[in-house]
Each structure stands twice: as structure tokens, then as C-alpha cells.
């Protein structure tokens, strides 16, 4: 136990004070609450806090709200819930992939999961005429899994095995190749392009309870598996040899955590499209605030991802009025400068 503690501290640098963690976590939870209120209150028709309360009360009681403002709130609830769920899933997925690959720039987009899922959904739209969320989900899971497996195999070839740099390069090359295949499938098929072009940007505008019901069971199981993997991921951060000495089955731990990460990302991609940057940025912030302990990183990544996507969706509704800008565009626009600031202040290295 002493060996694990000492090596973890040497590898990760200074630890944040343990007594500050509950306060910071409370602040993140409050940020999620604020994001929910903003998502319900702001949009094409801003509503008051009293109307937000009326709309929520009516929804909880299972009745139709009275008043235009309260009705607007009630109609925004599925969208807000999807933004929270999708953001949490993407944050968790990014944290898992960074931990498994020990690569600080790993995320579902960079490792090809988003594009693999998108390719299979496009093929389903173009060749099979799929229209239901369940069909989208099945194809996205298959495509995301195959893309992730391909990137890992290619990144593991040659001396040194699957290094962070090799995985990133393999993921970038795979993403570029799959993106070109998506374009090749869509360009001759106008109808498929019309069905796909709004989905590919990434957003939560089409949320409804039926859609949420399709992905909720898978996301719940994958999230529980992710949290269960936290102790094994902490051991993997010390190196494979130390992890084996601590009794961790390295191959099984990587496989299970990777499967959970792919499932989280693919499920969200199937319903909301390929939303970029959440899984890349949020785990970095979690690591800066809470140190290298994956139990904290996974929890905070889920909360932070939920808040980020909900706020991004709200911003998109405001700046695009009377239309809207999709949340996937906002996350990339907001996230890029934040990641630059993190990179300037933090030495980027393998986890």
C-alpha cells in the first residue's frame, strides 16, 4: 500500500487538499443546478423563475401546465434532460478513454468512435432506410466498437505497443478515412444527406421521452461499469507491472473500461449526433481540481459534462434566435480556447 501511495504521488505531482474536495464538488453540483434552470428558463421565449417552478410542478404532478411560460418550460424538460444525460455520458467516456490509453488527448472523437458510429448510421439511413432511435443505437454501437478496436490494433503495431502518440495518430488517420467514406456515401444521395446533415452537427433539439427511454438503460449500465472500474484504472496509472502486482487483470480491466466508454459515446452519438470536445476537455478540468484519483475524475467528469452541454445548448438557442445554433458547435467553440489555456498551464504528458 505504501508503494502505491508513494508512486502515485511521484507520478501525479501535488495532490489537492482532501478537505477542499467536498466543497469543490458541491460547487460543481450547484453549477449543474444553475445549468438546468438556465436551460428551462432561456430560449426563444424567456420565462421567469416562477414560471419555471410552475412548469416543473405540473410535470412532476403529471398534469398540463397553465400559462404560456409554464407550458414552454414543460416542453423544454426532455431537451434539458437529454443535454444532461448526453453531457454526463460524454464526460465519462472521455475520462475512461484517457485512463485506459494513458493519453491526455484521448477522447471519443480523436480515437474514431464518433466517426465510426456516424458511418454506420449513415449507411443505415442510405441503404436500409432506418428511422427509429433503436436502429440508430444498434448501428452506432457496432460502428463505434469496430472503429475503436481498429484504432487500438493499428496503434499497437510495431515496437513499444500502444503508446499515446501512436494511438492518437492512428485515431486521427482512421477518423479522416471514415469521414471521407461518410461523404462518399452521402454525396450521391440527396435524401440521405438531408436526413443526416442536421444530425451530424450534434445537438439535443430533437429530444423526447421515447428517445431517452431507448438509450437510458444502456447508459445506466455503462456508467455503473465505469465507476466500478475506477480502482483498476488507478492501478493502471502506475504502470502495467505494478498493476499486475496489485492483483489487477490488466487486459480485462482495459477491455471492460473501453467497452463502457464506447457504449457511452455510441449511445449519445446515435441520438444526438457526434458532439465533440466534451470528452476531451472536461476530464482535464476534473484532473486539475481533484488530482489523479479516477474515482473523483469519473464523478466530476460526468457532472462537468452535464453542465457544459446543458449550458452550450442554452447559449446556442440564445445566439441563434429566432433559430438556434446546435450544441455541438458551441462545445467546440467554447472548448477550444479553454483547452489552449489548460495546455499553457499544464505540462502535457502520458497519464
XYZ file of C-alpha atoms in Angstrom:
351
model
C 0.000 0.000 0.000
C 2.907 2.346 0.771
C 4.402 1.634 -2.649
C 1.149 2.538 -4.359
C 0.755 5.783 -2.426
C 4.326 6.944 -2.963
C 4.406 6.111 -6.660
C 1.042 7.729 -7.256
C 2.253 10.944 -5.646
C 5.509 10.970 -7.564
C 3.692 10.332 -10.870
C 0.884 12.803 -10.374
C 2.563 15.668 -8.557
C 0.982 17.672 -5.732
C -2.412 16.474 -4.525
C -5.283 18.868 -3.863
C -6.238 19.187 -0.223
C -8.713 16.466 0.650
C -10.828 18.848 2.706
C -11.389 21.047 -0.346
C -12.793 18.251 -2.482
C -16.314 18.197 -0.976
C -16.573 21.973 -1.330
C -15.444 21.907 -4.965
C -17.793 19.006 -5.672
C -20.629 20.960 -4.082
C -19.785 23.897 -6.334
C -19.877 21.669 -9.427
C -23.237 20.262 -8.321
C -24.521 23.824 -7.923
C -23.267 24.617 -11.435
C -25.318 21.713 -12.764
C -28.378 23.092 -10.965
C -27.823 26.536 -12.458
C -27.386 24.977 -15.904
C -30.741 23.218 -15.516
C -32.526 26.434 -14.526
C -30.969 28.361 -17.412
C -31.882 25.619 -19.874
C -35.503 25.678 -18.749
C -35.807 29.456 -18.472
C -33.978 30.736 -21.559
C -34.742 30.227 -25.214
C -36.928 31.691 -27.950
C -39.310 32.746 -25.157
C -37.555 33.587 -21.857
C -39.612 32.729 -18.789
C -39.445 33.772 -15.145
C -38.301 31.625 -12.234
C -41.895 31.447 -11.047
C -42.943 30.014 -14.412
C -40.056 27.538 -14.228
C -41.344 26.390 -10.851
C -44.916 26.128 -12.177
C -43.820 24.123 -15.197
C -41.717 21.731 -13.118
C -44.507 21.270 -10.575
C -47.025 20.462 -13.296
C -44.628 17.981 -14.889
C -43.924 16.237 -11.585
C -47.662 16.003 -10.902
C -48.348 14.618 -14.373
C -50.673 17.400 -15.491
C -50.572 20.008 -18.238
C -49.163 23.335 -17.107
C -51.246 26.500 -17.160
C -49.837 29.615 -18.766
C -47.650 30.000 -21.844
C -44.436 30.283 -19.848
C -45.074 27.176 -17.775
C -46.032 25.231 -20.903
C -42.764 26.314 -22.560
C -40.862 25.043 -19.521
C -42.679 21.721 -19.660
C -41.780 21.317 -23.326
C -38.109 22.067 -22.619
C -37.749 19.403 -19.913
C -36.955 16.458 -22.273
C -34.354 18.576 -24.060
C -32.740 19.595 -20.791
C -32.683 16.014 -19.537
C -31.091 14.785 -22.777
C -28.447 17.521 -22.577
C -27.593 16.486 -19.011
C -27.536 12.770 -19.784
C -25.567 13.148 -23.020
C -23.042 15.528 -21.456
C -22.500 13.218 -18.483
C -22.038 10.216 -20.776
C -19.524 12.033 -22.997
C -17.565 13.290 -19.988
C -17.415 9.767 -18.545
C -16.447 8.303 -21.913
C -13.582 10.750 -22.358
C -12.289 10.114 -18.834
C -12.352 6.356 -19.398
C -10.509 6.572 -22.697
C -7.845 8.860 -21.282
C -7.327 6.486 -18.361
C -7.257 3.305 -20.457
C -4.836 4.664 -23.060
C -2.886 6.829 -20.587
C -3.194 9.507 -23.224
C -4.218 13.033 -22.136
C -5.622 13.910 -25.581
C -7.719 10.765 -25.999
C -11.440 11.224 -26.421
C -14.193 9.558 -28.456
C -13.697 11.938 -31.371
C -9.930 11.606 -31.609
C -9.997 7.800 -31.284
C -12.510 7.434 -34.116
C -15.529 6.284 -32.102
C -17.744 9.194 -33.167
C -16.884 8.805 -36.836
C -17.276 5.030 -36.790
C -20.713 5.376 -35.257
C -21.595 8.107 -37.771
C -20.520 5.957 -40.736
C -22.723 3.057 -39.720
C -25.696 5.345 -39.072
C -25.194 6.969 -42.494
C -25.081 3.573 -44.179
C -28.247 2.603 -42.334
C -30.015 5.772 -43.493
C -28.789 5.487 -47.083
C -29.088 1.747 -47.723
C -31.528 0.398 -45.127
C -33.874 3.352 -44.650
C -33.627 3.262 -40.847
C -35.649 5.841 -38.943
C -36.075 4.658 -35.336
C -33.802 5.589 -32.410
C -33.309 1.904 -31.575
C -31.971 1.230 -35.068
C -29.669 4.241 -34.804
C -28.429 2.965 -31.451
C -27.658 -0.544 -32.696
C -25.728 0.656 -35.733
C -23.864 3.316 -33.747
C -22.736 0.728 -31.189
C -21.423 -1.589 -33.889
C -19.674 1.220 -35.780
C -18.136 2.801 -32.685
C -16.887 -0.537 -31.365
C -15.301 -1.568 -34.664
C -13.631 1.831 -35.080
C -12.220 1.778 -31.538
C -10.938 -1.794 -31.982
C -9.319 -0.904 -35.304
C -7.591 2.164 -33.855
C -6.280 0.162 -30.894
C -4.949 -2.640 -33.120
C -3.245 -0.219 -35.505
C -1.863 1.828 -32.621
C -0.431 -1.321 -31.016
C 1.580 -2.402 -34.042
C 5.339 -2.052 -34.020
C 7.790 -1.667 -31.161
C 6.561 -0.257 -27.876
C 2.960 -1.368 -28.240
C 0.087 1.086 -27.910
C 1.838 4.322 -26.962
C -0.207 7.528 -26.562
C 1.317 9.094 -29.678
C 0.674 6.022 -31.848
C -2.928 5.781 -30.658
C -3.539 9.471 -31.367
C -2.047 9.205 -34.860
C -3.973 6.011 -35.628
C -7.168 7.654 -34.388
C -6.620 10.785 -36.475
C -5.907 8.756 -39.618
C -8.921 6.496 -39.028
C -11.196 9.480 -38.398
C -10.075 11.110 -41.643
C -10.623 7.907 -43.635
C -14.066 7.247 -42.125
C -15.113 10.869 -42.675
C -14.286 10.548 -46.357
C -16.379 7.361 -46.508
C -19.299 9.220 -44.922
C -19.029 11.884 -47.620
C -18.783 9.239 -50.344
C -21.990 7.588 -49.155
C -23.916 10.843 -48.798
C -22.948 12.910 -51.827
C -24.889 10.874 -54.456
C -27.923 10.539 -52.160
C -29.704 13.828 -51.570
C -32.446 12.354 -49.396
C -29.944 10.677 -47.065
C -27.919 13.885 -46.880
C -30.985 15.869 -45.824
C -31.714 13.351 -43.067
C -28.095 13.334 -41.927
C -26.917 16.932 -42.182
C -28.633 18.165 -39.022
C -27.744 15.025 -37.060
C -24.031 15.228 -37.905
C -23.604 18.657 -36.271
C -24.549 17.279 -32.875
C -27.373 18.645 -30.746
C -30.268 17.838 -28.436
C -33.071 19.725 -30.190
C -34.976 16.576 -31.125
C -35.247 15.224 -27.594
C -38.307 13.294 -26.497
C -39.071 10.751 -23.791
C -39.207 7.843 -26.237
C -35.675 8.603 -27.409
C -34.412 8.923 -23.855
C -36.069 5.635 -22.973
C -34.107 3.868 -25.711
C -30.655 4.947 -24.528
C -31.239 5.241 -20.774
C -30.784 1.530 -19.860
C -27.533 1.227 -21.805
C -26.157 4.480 -20.402
C -27.058 3.463 -16.833
C -25.306 0.086 -17.132
C -22.235 1.579 -18.826
C -21.976 4.343 -16.195
C -22.124 1.810 -13.352
C -19.419 -0.278 -15.032
C -17.285 2.854 -15.453
C -17.492 3.728 -11.758
C -16.825 0.096 -10.814
C -13.611 0.215 -12.916
C -12.174 3.217 -11.036
C -9.887 1.242 -8.631
C -8.454 -0.808 -11.511
C -7.849 2.375 -13.536
C -5.974 3.878 -10.584
C -3.721 0.832 -10.580
C -3.199 1.029 -14.357
C -1.957 4.597 -13.940
C 1.039 3.177 -12.023
C 2.062 1.003 -14.977
C 1.104 -2.485 -16.084
C 3.720 -4.266 -13.985
C 2.681 -2.523 -10.776
C -0.987 -3.105 -11.609
C -0.358 -6.845 -12.059
C 1.491 -6.878 -8.745
C -1.560 -5.300 -7.106
C -3.737 -8.119 -8.437
C -5.347 -6.282 -11.376
C -6.068 -8.231 -14.544
C -4.745 -5.583 -16.900
C -6.228 -6.902 -20.148
C -9.688 -7.463 -18.682
C -9.686 -4.056 -16.958
C -8.798 -2.264 -20.193
C -11.357 -4.232 -22.191
C -14.227 -3.618 -19.752
C -13.449 0.079 -19.293
C -13.046 0.564 -23.051
C -16.344 -1.192 -23.735
C -18.112 1.084 -21.250
C -16.536 4.170 -22.835
C -17.525 3.121 -26.353
C -21.080 2.304 -25.248
C -21.496 5.695 -23.561
C -20.221 7.581 -26.589
C -22.005 5.493 -29.229
C -25.366 5.730 -27.468
C -25.159 9.518 -27.311
C -23.900 9.742 -30.896
C -26.828 7.635 -32.130
C -29.377 10.016 -30.638
C -27.718 13.434 -30.548
C -25.068 13.172 -33.257
C -21.279 13.381 -32.857
C -20.829 16.095 -30.206
C -17.142 16.964 -29.977
C -14.853 18.247 -27.259
C -16.834 17.398 -24.114
C -14.915 14.168 -23.519
C -11.594 15.853 -24.219
C -11.852 18.964 -22.075
C -13.903 18.021 -19.018
C -11.588 15.246 -17.687
C -8.669 17.692 -17.873
C -10.518 20.132 -15.629
C -11.504 17.301 -13.277
C -7.880 16.187 -13.026
C -6.704 19.728 -12.282
C -9.266 20.101 -9.497
C -9.135 16.659 -7.893
C -5.816 15.068 -8.823
C -5.279 11.633 -10.409
C -7.789 9.558 -8.425
C -10.127 8.083 -11.041
C -12.991 7.793 -8.555
C -13.143 11.573 -8.379
C -12.264 12.139 -12.036
C -15.100 9.929 -13.295
C -17.680 11.502 -10.995
C -16.617 15.072 -11.737
C -16.336 14.379 -15.479
C -19.958 13.234 -15.501
C -21.171 16.297 -13.600
C -18.992 18.698 -15.570
C -20.021 17.200 -18.906
C -23.691 17.530 -17.985
C -23.283 21.190 -17.043
C -21.176 22.004 -20.117
C -23.592 20.519 -22.651
C -26.685 21.990 -20.989
C -25.131 25.466 -20.950
C -23.864 25.076 -24.533
C -27.353 24.148 -25.711
C -28.799 27.195 -23.941
C -26.190 29.505 -25.476
C -26.951 28.087 -28.914
C -30.635 28.897 -28.504
C -29.872 32.456 -27.452
C -27.287 33.483 -30.051
C -29.145 31.825 -32.932
C -32.537 33.427 -32.230
C -35.040 33.104 -33.899
C -33.366 29.849 -34.965
C -30.625 28.169 -32.980
C -27.008 27.053 -33.154
C -26.510 23.362 -32.399
C -24.837 22.473 -29.108
C -22.026 20.594 -30.865
C -20.862 23.826 -32.485
C -20.911 25.671 -29.162
C -18.928 22.999 -27.305
C -16.177 23.176 -29.919
C -16.188 26.977 -29.976
C -16.145 27.330 -26.185
C -13.899 24.369 -25.500
C -11.029 25.161 -27.859
C -9.723 28.295 -26.080
C -10.199 26.646 -22.681
C -8.073 23.683 -23.756
C -5.412 26.092 -25.028
C -5.323 27.719 -21.585
C -5.059 24.314 -19.917
C -2.231 23.322 -22.259
C -0.352 26.538 -21.482
C -0.568 25.958 -17.737
C -0.209 22.182 -17.638
C 2.623 20.049 -18.883
C 1.023 17.580 -21.300
C 2.307 14.059 -20.714
C 1.117 10.476 -20.712
C -1.107 9.709 -17.745
